[in-house]
């Protein structure tokens, strides 16, 4: 498990906008951070191997499982927030992180891929290989990213794992 942080005050993180400007210009840029740094944990596990079947056909399955992306709810604050339209911020609209990143996590993602390949020997120690790949064999429809902004689209998907796809190809070793 690794701790990750961001001290560069970027306006985007994982496709979201927890800050409005690149450099910290207000105290809002430090809300729900550790002295301006986003601190959270993530993990990834991958298992793969190869088995050679008769006729020298090699099959390589791969399973990748990763923790869901950590996130926190954001709001878009403006001068209209406050009692009777007063008491809001007086310097325009600002995206504010209402929860520390890591308060919530997206769903974990599991992806299963497989490759089958066969090589044919050619003269002069050369060979040609053919392969067949299938990505996302279980057709996971997991959300890769969601909307963090409060409102009607909060937690709606913005990116989904692509469907099962297949690829054929050739390799030439000389």
PDB file of C-alpha atoms in Angstrom:
ATOM      1  CA  UNK A   1       0.000   0.000   0.000  1.00  0.00           C
ATOM      2  CA  UNK A   2       1.397   3.357  -0.898  1.00  0.00           C
ATOM      3  CA  UNK A   3       0.673   6.854   0.342  1.00  0.00           C
ATOM      4  CA  UNK A   4       0.386   9.348  -2.454  1.00  0.00           C
ATOM      5  CA  UNK A   5       0.290  13.075  -2.323  1.00  0.00           C
ATOM      6  CA  UNK A   6       0.094  16.108  -4.515  1.00  0.00           C
ATOM      7  CA  UNK A   7       1.895  19.282  -3.472  1.00  0.00           C
ATOM      8  CA  UNK A   8       1.973  20.897  -6.916  1.00  0.00           C
ATOM      9  CA  UNK A   9      -1.456  22.547  -6.455  1.00  0.00           C
ATOM     10  CA  UNK A  10      -2.590  21.354  -9.867  1.00  0.00           C
ATOM     11  CA  UNK A  11      -6.126  22.268 -10.857  1.00  0.00           C
ATOM     12  CA  UNK A  12      -6.963  18.647 -11.721  1.00  0.00           C
ATOM     13  CA  UNK A  13      -6.608  15.278 -10.054  1.00  0.00           C
ATOM     14  CA  UNK A  14      -7.878  12.109 -11.736  1.00  0.00           C
ATOM     15  CA  UNK A  15      -9.939  14.157 -14.174  1.00  0.00           C
ATOM     16  CA  UNK A  16     -11.606  16.215 -11.436  1.00  0.00           C
ATOM     17  CA  UNK A  17     -11.046  19.846 -10.397  1.00  0.00           C
ATOM     18  CA  UNK A  18     -10.619  20.120  -6.609  1.00  0.00           C
ATOM     19  CA  UNK A  19      -8.853  23.492  -7.040  1.00  0.00           C
ATOM     20  CA  UNK A  20      -9.737  26.437  -9.260  1.00  0.00           C
ATOM     21  CA  UNK A  21      -6.279  27.883  -9.871  1.00  0.00           C
ATOM     22  CA  UNK A  22      -2.807  26.372 -10.165  1.00  0.00           C
ATOM     23  CA  UNK A  23      -1.236  28.177  -7.221  1.00  0.00           C
ATOM     24  CA  UNK A  24      -2.927  28.329  -3.804  1.00  0.00           C
ATOM     25  CA  UNK A  25      -4.666  31.684  -3.829  1.00  0.00           C
ATOM     26  CA  UNK A  26      -7.044  31.251  -0.894  1.00  0.00           C
ATOM     27  CA  UNK A  27      -7.387  29.213   2.261  1.00  0.00           C
ATOM     28  CA  UNK A  28     -10.000  27.142   0.385  1.00  0.00           C
ATOM     29  CA  UNK A  29      -7.121  25.445  -1.433  1.00  0.00           C
ATOM     30  CA  UNK A  30      -6.070  23.895   1.898  1.00  0.00           C
ATOM     31  CA  UNK A  31      -9.502  22.665   3.047  1.00  0.00           C
ATOM     32  CA  UNK A  32      -9.514  18.900   3.689  1.00  0.00           C
ATOM     33  CA  UNK A  33      -5.827  18.489   2.833  1.00  0.00           C
ATOM     34  CA  UNK A  34      -2.753  17.817   4.946  1.00  0.00           C
ATOM     35  CA  UNK A  35      -1.047  21.217   4.631  1.00  0.00           C
ATOM     36  CA  UNK A  36      -2.076  21.397   0.983  1.00  0.00           C
ATOM     37  CA  UNK A  37      -1.232  17.770   0.215  1.00  0.00           C
ATOM     38  CA  UNK A  38      -3.768  15.129  -0.769  1.00  0.00           C
ATOM     39  CA  UNK A  39      -2.972  11.990   1.249  1.00  0.00           C
ATOM     40  CA  UNK A  40      -4.561   8.652   0.396  1.00  0.00           C
ATOM     41  CA  UNK A  41      -3.769   4.962  -0.124  1.00  0.00           C
ATOM     42  CA  UNK A  42      -4.175   2.704  -3.154  1.00  0.00           C
ATOM     43  CA  UNK A  43      -3.141  -0.829  -4.102  1.00  0.00           C
ATOM     44  CA  UNK A  44      -2.901  -2.998  -7.207  1.00  0.00           C
ATOM     45  CA  UNK A  45      -2.389  -6.756  -7.522  1.00  0.00           C
ATOM     46  CA  UNK A  46      -1.567  -8.632 -10.717  1.00  0.00           C
ATOM     47  CA  UNK A  47      -1.295 -12.373 -11.265  1.00  0.00           C
ATOM     48  CA  UNK A  48      -0.137 -13.878 -14.536  1.00  0.00           C
ATOM     49  CA  UNK A  49       1.677 -16.913 -15.830  1.00  0.00           C
ATOM     50  CA  UNK A  50       2.160 -18.982 -18.945  1.00  0.00           C
ATOM     51  CA  UNK A  51       1.415 -22.574 -19.866  1.00  0.00           C
ATOM     52  CA  UNK A  52       2.628 -24.291 -23.000  1.00  0.00           C
ATOM     53  CA  UNK A  53       0.075 -26.670 -24.475  1.00  0.00           C
ATOM     54  CA  UNK A  54       0.782 -29.368 -27.088  1.00  0.00           C
ATOM     55  CA  UNK A  55       1.957 -28.108 -30.496  1.00  0.00           C
ATOM     56  CA  UNK A  56       3.868 -25.340 -28.659  1.00  0.00           C
ATOM     57  CA  UNK A  57       0.841 -23.134 -28.161  1.00  0.00           C
ATOM     58  CA  UNK A  58       1.501 -20.832 -25.217  1.00  0.00           C
ATOM     59  CA  UNK A  59      -1.425 -19.392 -23.249  1.00  0.00           C
ATOM     60  CA  UNK A  60      -0.876 -16.501 -20.842  1.00  0.00           C
ATOM     61  CA  UNK A  61      -3.778 -15.436 -18.622  1.00  0.00           C
ATOM     62  CA  UNK A  62      -3.493 -12.238 -16.563  1.00  0.00           C
ATOM     63  CA  UNK A  63      -5.737 -11.011 -13.747  1.00  0.00           C
ATOM     64  CA  UNK A  64      -5.401  -7.427 -12.506  1.00  0.00           C
ATOM     65  CA  UNK A  65      -7.273  -6.273  -9.421  1.00  0.00           C
ATOM     66  CA  UNK A  66      -6.971  -2.725  -8.139  1.00  0.00           C
ATOM     67  CA  UNK A  67      -8.492  -0.675  -5.371  1.00  0.00           C
ATOM     68  CA  UNK A  68     -11.085   1.888  -6.271  1.00  0.00           C
ATOM     69  CA  UNK A  69      -9.828   5.410  -6.839  1.00  0.00           C
ATOM     70  CA  UNK A  70     -10.127   7.526  -3.664  1.00  0.00           C
ATOM     71  CA  UNK A  71     -12.139  10.733  -3.910  1.00  0.00           C
ATOM     72  CA  UNK A  72     -14.017  13.358  -1.930  1.00  0.00           C
ATOM     73  CA  UNK A  73     -17.133  15.389  -2.689  1.00  0.00           C
ATOM     74  CA  UNK A  74     -16.631  18.897  -4.075  1.00  0.00           C
ATOM     75  CA  UNK A  75     -18.914  21.924  -4.380  1.00  0.00           C
ATOM     76  CA  UNK A  76     -18.843  24.940  -6.612  1.00  0.00           C
ATOM     77  CA  UNK A  77     -19.059  27.947  -4.262  1.00  0.00           C
ATOM     78  CA  UNK A  78     -19.867  31.477  -5.323  1.00  0.00           C
ATOM     79  CA  UNK A  79     -20.993  34.798  -3.833  1.00  0.00           C
ATOM     80  CA  UNK A  80     -24.573  33.480  -3.779  1.00  0.00           C
ATOM     81  CA  UNK A  81     -23.771  31.066  -0.927  1.00  0.00           C
ATOM     82  CA  UNK A  82     -24.581  32.500   2.474  1.00  0.00           C
ATOM     83  CA  UNK A  83     -27.567  33.938   4.308  1.00  0.00           C
ATOM     84  CA  UNK A  84     -29.788  36.030   2.045  1.00  0.00           C
ATOM     85  CA  UNK A  85     -27.233  35.920  -0.763  1.00  0.00           C
ATOM     86  CA  UNK A  86     -24.536  37.431   1.469  1.00  0.00           C
ATOM     87  CA  UNK A  87     -21.681  35.841   3.294  1.00  0.00           C
ATOM     88  CA  UNK A  88     -20.507  33.843   0.299  1.00  0.00           C
ATOM     89  CA  UNK A  89     -17.078  34.185  -1.237  1.00  0.00           C
ATOM     90  CA  UNK A  90     -16.336  37.543  -2.805  1.00  0.00           C
ATOM     91  CA  UNK A  91     -13.795  36.592  -5.449  1.00  0.00           C
ATOM     92  CA  UNK A  92     -15.800  34.661  -8.013  1.00  0.00           C
ATOM     93  CA  UNK A  93     -16.650  31.000  -8.302  1.00  0.00           C
ATOM     94  CA  UNK A  94     -14.401  28.470  -6.540  1.00  0.00           C
ATOM     95  CA  UNK A  95     -14.353  24.643  -6.492  1.00  0.00           C
ATOM     96  CA  UNK A  96     -13.954  23.514  -2.854  1.00  0.00           C
ATOM     97  CA  UNK A  97     -13.087  20.025  -1.632  1.00  0.00           C
ATOM     98  CA  UNK A  98     -15.751  19.285   1.013  1.00  0.00           C
ATOM     99  CA  UNK A  99     -14.249  15.951   2.124  1.00  0.00           C
ATOM    100  CA  UNK A 100     -10.638  14.790   2.192  1.00  0.00           C
ATOM    101  CA  UNK A 101      -9.687  12.703  -0.832  1.00  0.00           C
ATOM    102  CA  UNK A 102      -9.976   9.144   0.435  1.00  0.00           C
ATOM    103  CA  UNK A 103     -13.202   9.712   2.403  1.00  0.00           C
ATOM    104  CA  UNK A 104     -14.902   7.764  -0.373  1.00  0.00           C
ATOM    105  CA  UNK A 105     -13.574   5.228  -2.851  1.00  0.00           C
ATOM    106  CA  UNK A 106     -14.857   4.116  -6.201  1.00  0.00           C
ATOM    107  CA  UNK A 107     -15.529   0.413  -6.755  1.00  0.00           C
ATOM    108  CA  UNK A 108     -12.567  -1.952  -7.049  1.00  0.00           C
ATOM    109  CA  UNK A 109     -11.789  -3.025 -10.612  1.00  0.00           C
ATOM    110  CA  UNK A 110     -10.956  -6.569 -11.757  1.00  0.00           C
ATOM    111  CA  UNK A 111      -9.801  -7.174 -15.336  1.00  0.00           C
ATOM    112  CA  UNK A 112      -9.039 -10.599 -16.856  1.00  0.00           C
ATOM    113  CA  UNK A 113      -6.990 -10.766 -20.092  1.00  0.00           C
ATOM    114  CA  UNK A 114      -5.611 -13.771 -21.992  1.00  0.00           C
ATOM    115  CA  UNK A 115      -3.112 -14.273 -24.831  1.00  0.00           C
ATOM    116  CA  UNK A 116      -2.511 -17.358 -26.990  1.00  0.00           C
ATOM    117  CA  UNK A 117       0.561 -17.490 -29.241  1.00  0.00           C
ATOM    118  CA  UNK A 118       2.510 -19.881 -31.426  1.00  0.00           C
ATOM    119  CA  UNK A 119       5.927 -19.486 -33.040  1.00  0.00           C
ATOM    120  CA  UNK A 120       7.109 -21.091 -36.268  1.00  0.00           C
ATOM    121  CA  UNK A 121      10.820 -21.552 -36.893  1.00  0.00           C
ATOM    122  CA  UNK A 122      12.314 -20.197 -40.126  1.00  0.00           C
ATOM    123  CA  UNK A 123      15.781 -20.657 -41.653  1.00  0.00           C
ATOM    124  CA  UNK A 124      18.791 -18.791 -40.200  1.00  0.00           C
ATOM    125  CA  UNK A 125      17.496 -18.780 -36.580  1.00  0.00           C
ATOM    126  CA  UNK A 126      14.543 -16.606 -37.485  1.00  0.00           C
ATOM    127  CA  UNK A 127      10.958 -17.207 -36.497  1.00  0.00           C
ATOM    128  CA  UNK A 128       7.490 -15.824 -36.967  1.00  0.00           C
ATOM    129  CA  UNK A 129       4.827 -15.791 -34.270  1.00  0.00           C
ATOM    130  CA  UNK A 130       1.084 -15.381 -34.386  1.00  0.00           C
ATOM    131  CA  UNK A 131      -0.936 -14.313 -31.390  1.00  0.00           C
ATOM    132  CA  UNK A 132      -4.506 -13.751 -30.279  1.00  0.00           C
ATOM    133  CA  UNK A 133      -5.321 -11.432 -27.358  1.00  0.00           C
ATOM    134  CA  UNK A 134      -8.619 -11.006 -25.542  1.00  0.00           C
ATOM    135  CA  UNK A 135      -8.849  -8.017 -23.212  1.00  0.00           C
ATOM    136  CA  UNK A 136     -11.447  -7.760 -20.436  1.00  0.00           C
ATOM    137  CA  UNK A 137     -12.588 -11.325 -21.047  1.00  0.00           C
ATOM    138  CA  UNK A 138     -15.189 -11.164 -18.237  1.00  0.00           C
ATOM    139  CA  UNK A 139     -16.572  -7.936 -19.799  1.00  0.00           C
ATOM    140  CA  UNK A 140     -16.263  -5.888 -16.599  1.00  0.00           C
ATOM    141  CA  UNK A 141     -18.349  -2.753 -16.846  1.00  0.00           C
ATOM    142  CA  UNK A 142     -16.719  -1.127 -13.821  1.00  0.00           C
ATOM    143  CA  UNK A 143     -16.586   2.640 -13.548  1.00  0.00           C
ATOM    144  CA  UNK A 144     -13.048   3.939 -14.067  1.00  0.00           C
ATOM    145  CA  UNK A 145     -14.009   7.425 -12.963  1.00  0.00           C
ATOM    146  CA  UNK A 146     -17.046   9.220 -11.576  1.00  0.00           C
ATOM    147  CA  UNK A 147     -18.183  12.804 -11.038  1.00  0.00           C
ATOM    148  CA  UNK A 148     -17.162  14.173  -7.618  1.00  0.00           C
ATOM    149  CA  UNK A 149     -19.136  17.436  -7.838  1.00  0.00           C
ATOM    150  CA  UNK A 150     -22.203  17.814  -5.619  1.00  0.00           C
ATOM    151  CA  UNK A 151     -25.451  17.996  -7.542  1.00  0.00           C
ATOM    152  CA  UNK A 152     -27.635  15.885  -9.796  1.00  0.00           C
ATOM    153  CA  UNK A 153     -24.666  14.152 -11.466  1.00  0.00           C
ATOM    154  CA  UNK A 154     -22.735  13.350  -8.249  1.00  0.00           C
ATOM    155  CA  UNK A 155     -21.163   9.878  -8.500  1.00  0.00           C
ATOM    156  CA  UNK A 156     -22.356   9.388 -12.080  1.00  0.00           C
ATOM    157  CA  UNK A 157     -19.762   7.609 -14.275  1.00  0.00           C
ATOM    158  CA  UNK A 158     -17.529   9.675 -16.540  1.00  0.00           C
ATOM    159  CA  UNK A 159     -15.434   6.710 -17.782  1.00  0.00           C
ATOM    160  CA  UNK A 160     -16.231   2.986 -17.924  1.00  0.00           C
ATOM    161  CA  UNK A 161     -13.870   0.035 -18.542  1.00  0.00           C
ATOM    162  CA  UNK A 162     -14.039  -0.714 -22.294  1.00  0.00           C
ATOM    163  CA  UNK A 163     -15.896  -3.906 -23.317  1.00  0.00           C
ATOM    164  CA  UNK A 164     -14.261  -7.180 -24.304  1.00  0.00           C
ATOM    165  CA  UNK A 165     -12.058  -6.703 -27.345  1.00  0.00           C
ATOM    166  CA  UNK A 166      -9.916  -9.133 -29.328  1.00  0.00           C
ATOM    167  CA  UNK A 167      -6.730  -8.582 -31.322  1.00  0.00           C
ATOM    168  CA  UNK A 168      -4.853 -10.759 -33.809  1.00  0.00           C
ATOM    169  CA  UNK A 169      -1.258 -10.132 -34.739  1.00  0.00           C
ATOM    170  CA  UNK A 170       2.087 -11.405 -36.022  1.00  0.00           C
ATOM    171  CA  UNK A 171       5.646 -11.033 -34.780  1.00  0.00           C
ATOM    172  CA  UNK A 172       8.853 -11.590 -36.655  1.00  0.00           C
ATOM    173  CA  UNK A 173      12.140 -12.362 -34.843  1.00  0.00           C
ATOM    174  CA  UNK A 174      15.284 -12.005 -36.961  1.00  0.00           C
TER     175      UNK A 174
END
